[in-house]
CSV table of N, CA and C in Angstrom, one decimal:
chain,number,residue,atom,x,y,z
A,1,UNK,N,-18.9,-28.2,-20.0
A,1,UNK,CA,-19.1,-26.6,-20.1
A,1,UNK,C,-19.9,-26.0,-18.9
A,2,UNK,N,-20.2,-24.6,-19.0
A,2,UNK,CA,-21.0,-23.8,-17.7
A,2,UNK,C,-21.2,-22.9,-18.3
A,3,UNK,N,-22.2,-22.5,-18.3
A,3,UNK,CA,-22.5,-21.1,-19.2
A,3,UNK,C,-23.5,-20.3,-18.4
A,4,UNK,N,-23.3,-19.4,-18.3
A,4,UNK,CA,-23.7,-17.6,-17.9
A,4,UNK,C,-24.8,-16.6,-18.0
A,5,UNK,N,-26.0,-16.0,-18.4
A,5,UNK,CA,-26.5,-15.3,-18.9
A,5,UNK,C,-25.5,-13.7,-18.4
A,6,UNK,N,-25.2,-13.1,-19.1
A,6,UNK,CA,-24.7,-11.7,-18.7
A,6,UNK,C,-26.0,-10.8,-19.3
A,7,UNK,N,-26.5,-10.3,-17.9
A,7,UNK,CA,-27.8,-9.6,-17.5
A,7,UNK,C,-29.0,-10.0,-18.5
A,8,UNK,N,-29.9,-9.1,-18.5
A,8,UNK,CA,-30.7,-9.2,-19.1
A,8,UNK,C,-30.9,-9.1,-20.9
A,9,UNK,N,-29.3,-9.4,-21.5
A,9,UNK,CA,-29.0,-9.1,-23.1
A,9,UNK,C,-29.0,-11.3,-23.3
A,10,UNK,N,-29.0,-10.8,-24.6
A,10,UNK,CA,-29.1,-12.1,-25.6
A,10,UNK,C,-27.3,-13.2,-25.7
A,11,UNK,N,-26.9,-12.0,-24.7
A,11,UNK,CA,-25.3,-12.8,-24.3
A,11,UNK,C,-25.4,-13.4,-23.1
A,12,UNK,N,-24.1,-14.5,-23.4
A,12,UNK,CA,-23.9,-15.7,-22.3
A,12,UNK,C,-21.8,-15.7,-22.4
A,13,UNK,N,-22.2,-15.9,-20.9
A,13,UNK,CA,-20.4,-16.4,-20.8
A,13,UNK,C,-20.7,-17.8,-20.4
A,14,UNK,N,-19.4,-18.7,-21.4
A,14,UNK,CA,-19.7,-20.1,-20.8
A,14,UNK,C,-18.1,-20.3,-20.8
A,15,UNK,N,-17.8,-21.5,-19.6
A,15,UNK,CA,-16.3,-21.8,-19.3
A,15,UNK,C,-15.9,-23.5,-20.3
A,16,UNK,N,-15.8,-23.8,-20.7
A,16,UNK,CA,-15.3,-25.2,-21.0
A,16,UNK,C,-14.7,-25.8,-21.2
A,17,UNK,N,-13.9,-27.3,-21.1
A,17,UNK,CA,-13.1,-28.1,-21.1
A,17,UNK,C,-13.2,-29.2,-22.4
A,18,UNK,N,-12.0,-29.4,-23.2
A,18,UNK,CA,-12.6,-30.2,-24.6
A,18,UNK,C,-11.3,-31.3,-24.6
A,19,UNK,N,-11.1,-32.6,-24.8
A,19,UNK,CA,-10.4,-33.0,-25.0
A,19,UNK,C,-10.5,-33.4,-26.7
A,20,UNK,N,-9.3,-33.6,-27.7
A,20,UNK,CA,-9.8,-33.8,-29.0
A,20,UNK,C,-8.2,-34.6,-29.3
A,21,UNK,N,-8.6,-35.5,-30.1
A,21,UNK,CA,-7.8,-36.4,-30.9
A,21,UNK,C,-7.8,-37.0,-32.3
A,22,UNK,N,-6.7,-36.6,-32.9
A,22,UNK,CA,-6.7,-36.9,-34.2
A,22,UNK,C,-6.0,-38.5,-34.6
A,23,UNK,N,-6.1,-39.0,-34.9
A,23,UNK,CA,-4.6,-40.2,-35.1
A,23,UNK,C,-5.3,-40.4,-37.5
A,24,UNK,N,-3.8,-41.0,-38.0
A,24,UNK,CA,-4.3,-41.1,-38.8
A,24,UNK,C,-2.9,-42.6,-39.1
A,25,UNK,N,-2.6,-42.7,-40.2
A,25,UNK,CA,-1.9,-44.3,-40.5
A,25,UNK,C,-0.6,-44.0,-40.9
A,26,UNK,N,0.1,-44.5,-41.1
A,26,UNK,CA,1.4,-44.3,-40.9
A,26,UNK,C,1.9,-43.7,-42.3
A,27,UNK,N,0.8,-43.8,-43.7
A,27,UNK,CA,0.9,-43.7,-44.8
A,27,UNK,C,0.5,-42.9,-45.5
A,28,UNK,N,-0.2,-41.9,-44.4
A,28,UNK,CA,-1.2,-40.2,-44.7
A,28,UNK,C,0.0,-39.4,-44.9
A,29,UNK,N,-0.1,-38.7,-46.1
A,29,UNK,CA,1.1,-37.6,-46.4
A,29,UNK,C,0.2,-36.5,-46.3
A,30,UNK,N,1.0,-35.4,-46.2
A,30,UNK,CA,0.6,-33.9,-46.3
A,30,UNK,C,1.0,-32.8,-47.4
A,31,UNK,N,0.5,-32.0,-47.9
A,31,UNK,CA,1.2,-31.0,-49.4
A,31,UNK,C,1.7,-30.2,-48.0
A,32,UNK,N,2.7,-29.8,-48.0
A,32,UNK,CA,3.6,-28.4,-47.2
A,32,UNK,C,4.5,-27.8,-48.4
A,33,UNK,N,4.1,-26.9,-48.8
A,33,UNK,CA,4.4,-25.7,-49.7
A,33,UNK,C,4.7,-26.5,-51.1
A,34,UNK,N,5.6,-27.2,-51.6
A,34,UNK,CA,5.2,-28.3,-52.6
A,34,UNK,C,5.9,-29.6,-52.7
A,35,UNK,N,6.0,-29.5,-51.1
A,35,UNK,CA,6.7,-31.3,-51.1
A,35,UNK,C,5.3,-32.1,-50.4
A,36,UNK,N,6.2,-33.2,-50.2
A,36,UNK,CA,4.8,-34.2,-49.8
A,36,UNK,C,5.5,-34.6,-48.2
A,37,UNK,N,4.8,-34.6,-46.9
A,37,UNK,CA,5.5,-34.6,-45.7
A,37,UNK,C,4.6,-36.0,-45.0
A,38,UNK,N,5.3,-36.9,-43.9
A,38,UNK,CA,4.3,-37.4,-43.4
A,38,UNK,C,4.1,-36.7,-41.8
A,39,UNK,N,2.3,-37.3,-42.1
A,39,UNK,CA,1.4,-36.8,-40.7
A,39,UNK,C,2.1,-36.9,-39.2
A,40,UNK,N,1.7,-36.2,-38.6
A,40,UNK,CA,1.6,-36.7,-36.9
A,40,UNK,C,0.5,-37.9,-37.0
A,41,UNK,N,1.1,-39.1,-36.5
A,41,UNK,CA,0.0,-40.7,-36.9
A,41,UNK,C,-0.8,-40.1,-35.1
A,42,UNK,N,-0.6,-39.4,-34.6
A,42,UNK,CA,-1.5,-39.1,-33.2
A,42,UNK,C,-1.5,-37.2,-33.3
A,43,UNK,N,-2.7,-36.8,-33.2
A,43,UNK,CA,-2.4,-35.1,-32.6
A,43,UNK,C,-3.6,-34.9,-31.6
A,44,UNK,N,-3.1,-34.6,-30.5
A,44,UNK,CA,-4.1,-34.5,-29.6
A,44,UNK,C,-4.0,-32.9,-29.0
A,45,UNK,N,-5.0,-32.4,-28.7
A,45,UNK,CA,-5.1,-31.0,-27.7
A,45,UNK,C,-6.5,-31.4,-27.1
A,46,UNK,N,-5.7,-30.8,-25.6
A,46,UNK,CA,-6.6,-29.9,-24.2
A,46,UNK,C,-7.0,-28.7,-24.4
A,47,UNK,N,-7.9,-28.1,-24.0
A,47,UNK,CA,-8.6,-26.8,-23.8
A,47,UNK,C,-9.1,-26.4,-22.6
A,48,UNK,N,-9.3,-25.9,-22.3
A,48,UNK,CA,-9.8,-24.7,-21.3
A,48,UNK,C,-10.2,-23.5,-21.8
A,49,UNK,N,-10.9,-23.1,-22.0
A,49,UNK,CA,-11.7,-21.9,-22.8
A,49,UNK,C,-12.5,-21.1,-21.9
A,50,UNK,N,-12.8,-19.7,-22.3
A,50,UNK,CA,-13.4,-18.8,-21.6
A,50,UNK,C,-14.7,-18.5,-23.1
A,51,UNK,N,-15.5,-18.7,-23.6
A,51,UNK,CA,-16.8,-18.2,-24.2
A,51,UNK,C,-17.6,-17.6,-24.4
A,52,UNK,N,-17.8,-16.7,-25.7
A,52,UNK,CA,-19.0,-15.7,-25.5
A,52,UNK,C,-20.2,-16.0,-26.8
A,53,UNK,N,-21.2,-16.5,-25.9
A,53,UNK,CA,-22.0,-16.9,-26.8
A,53,UNK,C,-23.4,-15.9,-27.4
A,54,UNK,N,-23.2,-15.6,-28.5
A,54,UNK,CA,-24.3,-14.0,-28.9
A,54,UNK,C,-25.6,-14.9,-29.8
A,55,UNK,N,-26.6,-14.9,-29.3
A,55,UNK,CA,-27.8,-14.7,-30.1
A,55,UNK,C,-28.2,-13.5,-30.5
A,56,UNK,N,-29.1,-13.4,-31.8
A,56,UNK,CA,-30.3,-12.2,-31.9
A,56,UNK,C,-30.6,-12.4,-31.4
A,57,UNK,N,-31.7,-13.6,-31.1
A,57,UNK,CA,-32.9,-13.4,-30.1
A,57,UNK,C,-32.7,-14.2,-28.5
A,58,UNK,N,-33.5,-13.8,-27.8
A,58,UNK,CA,-33.0,-14.1,-26.9
A,58,UNK,C,-34.5,-15.3,-25.8
A,59,UNK,N,-35.6,-15.2,-26.9
A,59,UNK,CA,-36.3,-15.8,-26.0
A,59,UNK,C,-37.2,-16.6,-27.0
A,60,UNK,N,-36.9,-17.0,-27.9
A,60,UNK,CA,-37.4,-17.6,-29.1
A,60,UNK,C,-37.6,-19.3,-28.7
A,61,UNK,N,-38.6,-20.3,-29.8
A,61,UNK,CA,-38.6,-21.4,-29.2
A,61,UNK,C,-36.9,-22.2,-30.2
A,62,UNK,N,-36.5,-21.5,-31.3
A,62,UNK,CA,-35.6,-22.1,-32.0
A,62,UNK,C,-34.9,-20.5,-32.4
A,63,UNK,N,-33.4,-20.8,-31.4
A,63,UNK,CA,-32.3,-19.6,-31.2
A,63,UNK,C,-31.2,-19.8,-31.9
A,64,UNK,N,-31.2,-19.3,-33.2
A,64,UNK,CA,-29.3,-19.7,-33.5
A,64,UNK,C,-28.6,-18.5,-32.8
A,65,UNK,N,-26.9,-19.0,-32.7
A,65,UNK,CA,-26.4,-18.4,-32.0
A,65,UNK,C,-24.8,-18.9,-32.4
A,66,UNK,N,-24.0,-17.1,-32.3
A,66,UNK,CA,-22.8,-17.7,-32.7
A,66,UNK,C,-21.3,-18.0,-31.4
A,67,UNK,N,-20.5,-18.2,-31.5
A,67,UNK,CA,-19.6,-18.3,-30.2
A,67,UNK,C,-18.5,-18.2,-30.6
A,68,UNK,N,-17.6,-17.5,-29.8
A,68,UNK,CA,-16.5,-16.9,-29.8
A,68,UNK,C,-15.4,-17.4,-28.7
A,69,UNK,N,-14.8,-18.0,-28.7
A,69,UNK,CA,-13.9,-18.2,-27.7
A,69,UNK,C,-12.2,-18.5,-27.7
A,70,UNK,N,-11.7,-18.2,-26.2
A,70,UNK,CA,-10.0,-18.2,-26.5
A,70,UNK,C,-9.7,-18.6,-25.2
A,71,UNK,N,-8.5,-19.5,-25.2
A,71,UNK,CA,-8.0,-20.3,-23.9
A,71,UNK,C,-6.9,-20.6,-24.2
A,72,UNK,N,-6.4,-21.7,-23.3
A,72,UNK,CA,-4.4,-22.4,-22.9
A,72,UNK,C,-5.3,-24.0,-23.8
A,73,UNK,N,-4.3,-24.2,-24.5
A,73,UNK,CA,-4.5,-25.4,-25.3
A,73,UNK,C,-3.2,-25.9,-25.3
A,74,UNK,N,-3.4,-27.0,-25.2
A,74,UNK,CA,-2.4,-28.2,-24.2
A,74,UNK,C,-1.9,-28.5,-26.1
A,75,UNK,N,-1.0,-29.2,-26.8
A,75,UNK,CA,-1.1,-29.6,-27.8
A,75,UNK,C,-0.1,-30.9,-27.7
A,76,UNK,N,-0.1,-32.3,-28.3
A,76,UNK,CA,0.7,-33.2,-28.5
A,76,UNK,C,0.9,-33.7,-30.0
A,77,UNK,N,1.6,-33.9,-30.6
A,77,UNK,CA,1.7,-34.3,-32.0
A,77,UNK,C,2.8,-35.6,-31.8
A,78,UNK,N,2.6,-36.4,-32.4
A,78,UNK,CA,3.7,-38.3,-32.2
A,78,UNK,C,3.7,-38.9,-33.7
A,79,UNK,N,4.7,-38.9,-34.1
A,79,UNK,CA,5.0,-39.8,-35.4
A,79,UNK,C,6.2,-40.0,-35.2
A,80,UNK,N,6.6,-41.0,-37.1
A,80,UNK,CA,7.5,-41.0,-37.6
A,80,UNK,C,7.6,-39.5,-38.8
A,81,UNK,N,9.1,-39.5,-38.5
A,81,UNK,CA,9.4,-38.3,-39.3
A,81,UNK,C,9.5,-38.4,-40.9
A,82,UNK,N,9.0,-40.0,-41.3
A,82,UNK,CA,9.4,-40.0,-42.5
A,82,UNK,C,7.8,-41.4,-42.8
A,83,UNK,N,7.9,-41.4,-44.1
A,83,UNK,CA,6.5,-42.0,-44.4
A,83,UNK,C,7.0,-43.6,-44.3
A,84,UNK,N,8.0,-44.2,-43.9
A,84,UNK,CA,8.7,-45.3,-43.3
A,84,UNK,C,7.9,-45.6,-42.0
A,85,UNK,N,7.4,-46.9,-42.2
A,85,UNK,CA,6.3,-47.0,-41.0
A,85,UNK,C,7.4,-47.6,-39.4
A,86,UNK,N,8.3,-47.8,-40.3
A,86,UNK,CA,9.7,-48.4,-39.6
A,86,UNK,C,10.9,-47.8,-38.5
A,87,UNK,N,10.6,-46.5,-39.4
A,87,UNK,CA,11.4,-45.5,-38.5
A,87,UNK,C,11.1,-45.0,-37.2
A,88,UNK,N,11.9,-44.2,-36.1
A,88,UNK,CA,11.6,-43.9,-35.1
A,88,UNK,C,10.6,-42.7,-35.0
A,89,UNK,N,9.6,-43.0,-33.7
A,89,UNK,CA,8.8,-42.3,-33.3
A,89,UNK,C,9.6,-40.9,-32.9
A,90,UNK,N,8.7,-39.6,-33.0
A,90,UNK,CA,9.7,-37.9,-32.4
A,90,UNK,C,7.7,-37.8,-32.2
A,91,UNK,N,8.4,-37.2,-31.0
A,91,UNK,CA,6.7,-36.4,-29.9
A,91,UNK,C,7.2,-35.1,-29.8
A,92,UNK,N,6.3,-34.1,-29.8
A,92,UNK,CA,6.5,-32.6,-30.0
A,92,UNK,C,5.1,-32.3,-28.1
A,93,UNK,N,5.4,-31.5,-28.1
A,93,UNK,CA,4.5,-31.1,-27.0
A,93,UNK,C,4.6,-29.5,-26.9
A,94,UNK,N,3.3,-28.8,-26.7
A,94,UNK,CA,3.4,-27.3,-26.6
A,94,UNK,C,2.1,-27.0,-25.9
A,95,UNK,N,1.9,-25.6,-25.3
A,95,UNK,CA,1.2,-25.1,-24.6
A,95,UNK,C,1.1,-23.5,-24.7
A,96,UNK,N,0.1,-23.1,-24.9
A,96,UNK,CA,-0.1,-21.9,-25.3
A,96,UNK,C,-1.8,-21.3,-25.7
A,97,UNK,N,-2.1,-20.6,-26.4
A,97,UNK,CA,-3.2,-20.1,-26.7
A,97,UNK,C,-4.1,-20.7,-28.0
A,98,UNK,N,-5.3,-20.5,-28.0
A,98,UNK,CA,-6.4,-21.4,-28.7
A,98,UNK,C,-7.4,-20.7,-28.9
A,99,UNK,N,-7.8,-20.9,-29.9
A,99,UNK,CA,-9.3,-19.7,-30.7
A,99,UNK,C,-10.7,-21.1,-31.0
A,100,UNK,N,-11.5,-20.6,-30.9
A,100,UNK,CA,-12.9,-21.3,-31.6
A,100,UNK,C,-13.6,-20.8,-32.0
A,101,UNK,N,-14.5,-20.9,-32.8
A,101,UNK,CA,-15.5,-20.2,-33.2
A,101,UNK,C,-16.8,-20.8,-34.0
A,102,UNK,N,-17.9,-20.7,-34.4
A,102,UNK,CA,-18.2,-21.8,-34.4
A,102,UNK,C,-20.4,-20.7,-34.6
A,103,UNK,N,-21.3,-21.7,-34.3
A,103,UNK,CA,-22.4,-21.1,-34.8
A,103,UNK,C,-23.2,-22.9,-34.1
A,104,UNK,N,-24.5,-22.3,-33.5
A,104,UNK,CA,-25.3,-23.1,-33.0
A,104,UNK,C,-26.6,-23.0,-33.1
A,105,UNK,N,-27.5,-24.0,-33.1
A,105,UNK,CA,-28.9,-23.7,-32.9
A,105,UNK,C,-29.2,-24.3,-31.7
A,106,UNK,N,-30.5,-23.5,-30.5
A,106,UNK,CA,-30.5,-23.6,-29.4
A,106,UNK,C,-32.3,-24.0,-29.8
A,107,UNK,N,-32.8,-25.1,-29.0
A,107,UNK,CA,-33.7,-25.8,-29.1
A,107,UNK,C,-34.7,-25.7,-27.8
A,108,UNK,N,-35.6,-24.9,-27.6
A,108,UNK,CA,-36.3,-24.9,-25.9
A,108,UNK,C,-37.2,-26.1,-26.3
A,109,UNK,N,-37.0,-26.8,-25.3
A,109,UNK,CA,-38.6,-27.9,-25.3
A,109,UNK,C,-39.3,-28.1,-23.9
A,110,UNK,N,-39.0,-26.8,-23.1
A,110,UNK,CA,-39.4,-26.6,-21.6
A,110,UNK,C,-38.4,-26.1,-20.7
A,111,UNK,N,-38.1,-27.7,-19.8
A,111,UNK,CA,-37.3,-27.0,-18.7
A,111,UNK,C,-35.8,-27.6,-19.3
A,112,UNK,N,-35.5,-28.8,-20.7
A,112,UNK,CA,-33.9,-28.6,-21.1
A,112,UNK,C,-33.9,-27.4,-22.3
A,113,UNK,N,-33.4,-27.8,-23.1
A,113,UNK,CA,-32.8,-26.8,-23.8
A,113,UNK,C,-32.1,-28.0,-24.9
A,114,UNK,N,-32.7,-28.1,-26.0
A,114,UNK,CA,-31.5,-28.9,-27.5
A,114,UNK,C,-30.5,-28.1,-27.9
A,115,UNK,N,-29.2,-28.3,-27.9
A,115,UNK,CA,-28.0,-27.5,-28.2
A,115,UNK,C,-27.7,-28.4,-29.4
A,116,UNK,N,-27.1,-27.5,-30.5
A,116,UNK,CA,-26.7,-28.4,-32.0
A,116,UNK,C,-25.6,-27.3,-32.1
A,117,UNK,N,-24.2,-27.6,-31.9
A,117,UNK,CA,-23.1,-26.3,-32.2
A,117,UNK,C,-22.5,-27.1,-33.7
A,118,UNK,N,-21.8,-26.9,-34.3
A,118,UNK,CA,-20.5,-26.6,-35.0
A,118,UNK,C,-19.5,-25.6,-34.8
A,119,UNK,N,-18.1,-26.0,-34.5
A,119,UNK,CA,-17.4,-25.2,-34.6
A,119,UNK,C,-16.0,-25.9,-35.3
A,120,UNK,N,-15.5,-24.8,-35.1
A,120,UNK,CA,-13.9,-24.6,-35.2
A,120,UNK,C,-13.2,-24.4,-33.9
A,121,UNK,N,-11.7,-25.2,-33.9
A,121,UNK,CA,-11.0,-24.8,-32.6
A,121,UNK,C,-9.5,-25.1,-33.4
A,122,UNK,N,-8.6,-24.2,-33.1
A,122,UNK,CA,-7.0,-23.8,-33.3
A,122,UNK,C,-6.2,-23.6,-32.3
A,123,UNK,N,-5.2,-24.7,-32.4
A,123,UNK,CA,-4.4,-24.0,-31.2
A,123,UNK,C,-3.5,-23.3,-32.1
A,124,UNK,N,-2.9,-22.0,-31.4
A,124,UNK,CA,-2.1,-20.9,-32.5
A,124,UNK,C,-0.4,-21.0,-31.4
A,125,UNK,N,0.2,-22.4,-31.1
A,125,UNK,CA,0.5,-22.9,-29.7
A,125,UNK,C,2.0,-23.1,-31.0
A,126,UNK,N,3.4,-23.2,-30.6
A,126,UNK,CA,4.4,-23.4,-31.8
A,126,UNK,C,4.2,-24.8,-31.8
A,127,UNK,N,3.4,-25.9,-31.3
A,127,UNK,CA,3.4,-27.3,-31.5
A,127,UNK,C,1.9,-27.5,-31.8
A,128,UNK,N,1.4,-27.0,-33.4
A,128,UNK,CA,0.1,-26.0,-33.8
A,128,UNK,C,-0.3,-27.8,-34.8
A,129,UNK,N,-1.1,-28.6,-33.8
A,129,UNK,CA,-2.0,-29.8,-34.8
A,129,UNK,C,-3.1,-28.9,-36.1
A,130,UNK,N,-3.4,-30.0,-36.4
A,130,UNK,CA,-4.5,-29.6,-37.4
A,130,UNK,C,-6.0,-29.3,-36.2
A,131,UNK,N,-5.9,-28.6,-37.1
A,131,UNK,CA,-7.6,-27.2,-36.8
A,131,UNK,C,-8.6,-28.4,-37.0
A,132,UNK,N,-9.2,-28.5,-35.7
A,132,UNK,CA,-10.6,-29.2,-35.6
A,132,UNK,C,-11.8,-29.0,-36.1
A,133,UNK,N,-12.9,-29.4,-35.7
A,133,UNK,CA,-13.9,-29.4,-36.2
A,133,UNK,C,-15.3,-30.1,-35.5
A,134,UNK,N,-15.3,-30.1,-34.4
A,134,UNK,CA,-16.6,-31.2,-33.4
A,134,UNK,C,-17.9,-30.9,-34.3
A,135,UNK,N,-19.4,-31.6,-34.3
A,135,UNK,CA,-20.4,-31.2,-34.0
A,135,UNK,C,-20.7,-31.9,-32.3
A,136,UNK,N,-21.3,-30.9,-31.8
A,136,UNK,CA,-21.4,-30.9,-30.4
A,136,UNK,C,-23.4,-31.0,-30.7
A,137,UNK,N,-23.3,-31.8,-29.8
A,137,UNK,CA,-25.3,-32.1,-29.4
A,137,UNK,C,-25.7,-32.5,-27.9
A,138,UNK,N,-26.1,-31.7,-27.6
A,138,UNK,CA,-26.5,-31.8,-25.7
A,138,UNK,C,-27.3,-31.4,-25.3
A,139,UNK,N,-27.7,-31.8,-24.2
A,139,UNK,CA,-29.1,-30.9,-23.5
A,139,UNK,C,-28.3,-29.5,-22.5
A,140,UNK,N,-29.1,-28.4,-22.7
A,140,UNK,CA,-28.9,-27.5,-21.8
A,140,UNK,C,-30.0,-26.9,-20.2
A,141,UNK,N,-29.3,-27.5,-19.3
A,141,UNK,CA,-30.4,-27.1,-18.4
A,141,UNK,C,-30.2,-25.5,-17.5
């Protein structure tokens, strides 16, 4: 990710690229409506986002912040159409909008800052996999 301050405000703009992959066993099922259905064995999402980062304070040592972003998500779901592990695999791909929102904490350590974020991301395209909630820990320079 790359981030830029927006003037002298406590608002920043971030561009980011991410990759998320979830896997499950052949026997994993989900409740959809009133029936049990097989879940995708592989659920992958690539994303390129523009995100606004807003914090109530600009220069405190410990600063909470909120993120809200939108961008392009490419989704891939693959798996067996039934719980039978020997059934043929089906794959679907989709491209479209996706969103993310979350909370973070920035701890200024001098030149670098420690960032801890918890976000929720969801593709909004026709091949919509499960929403995901990554926890991100990193350094900002």
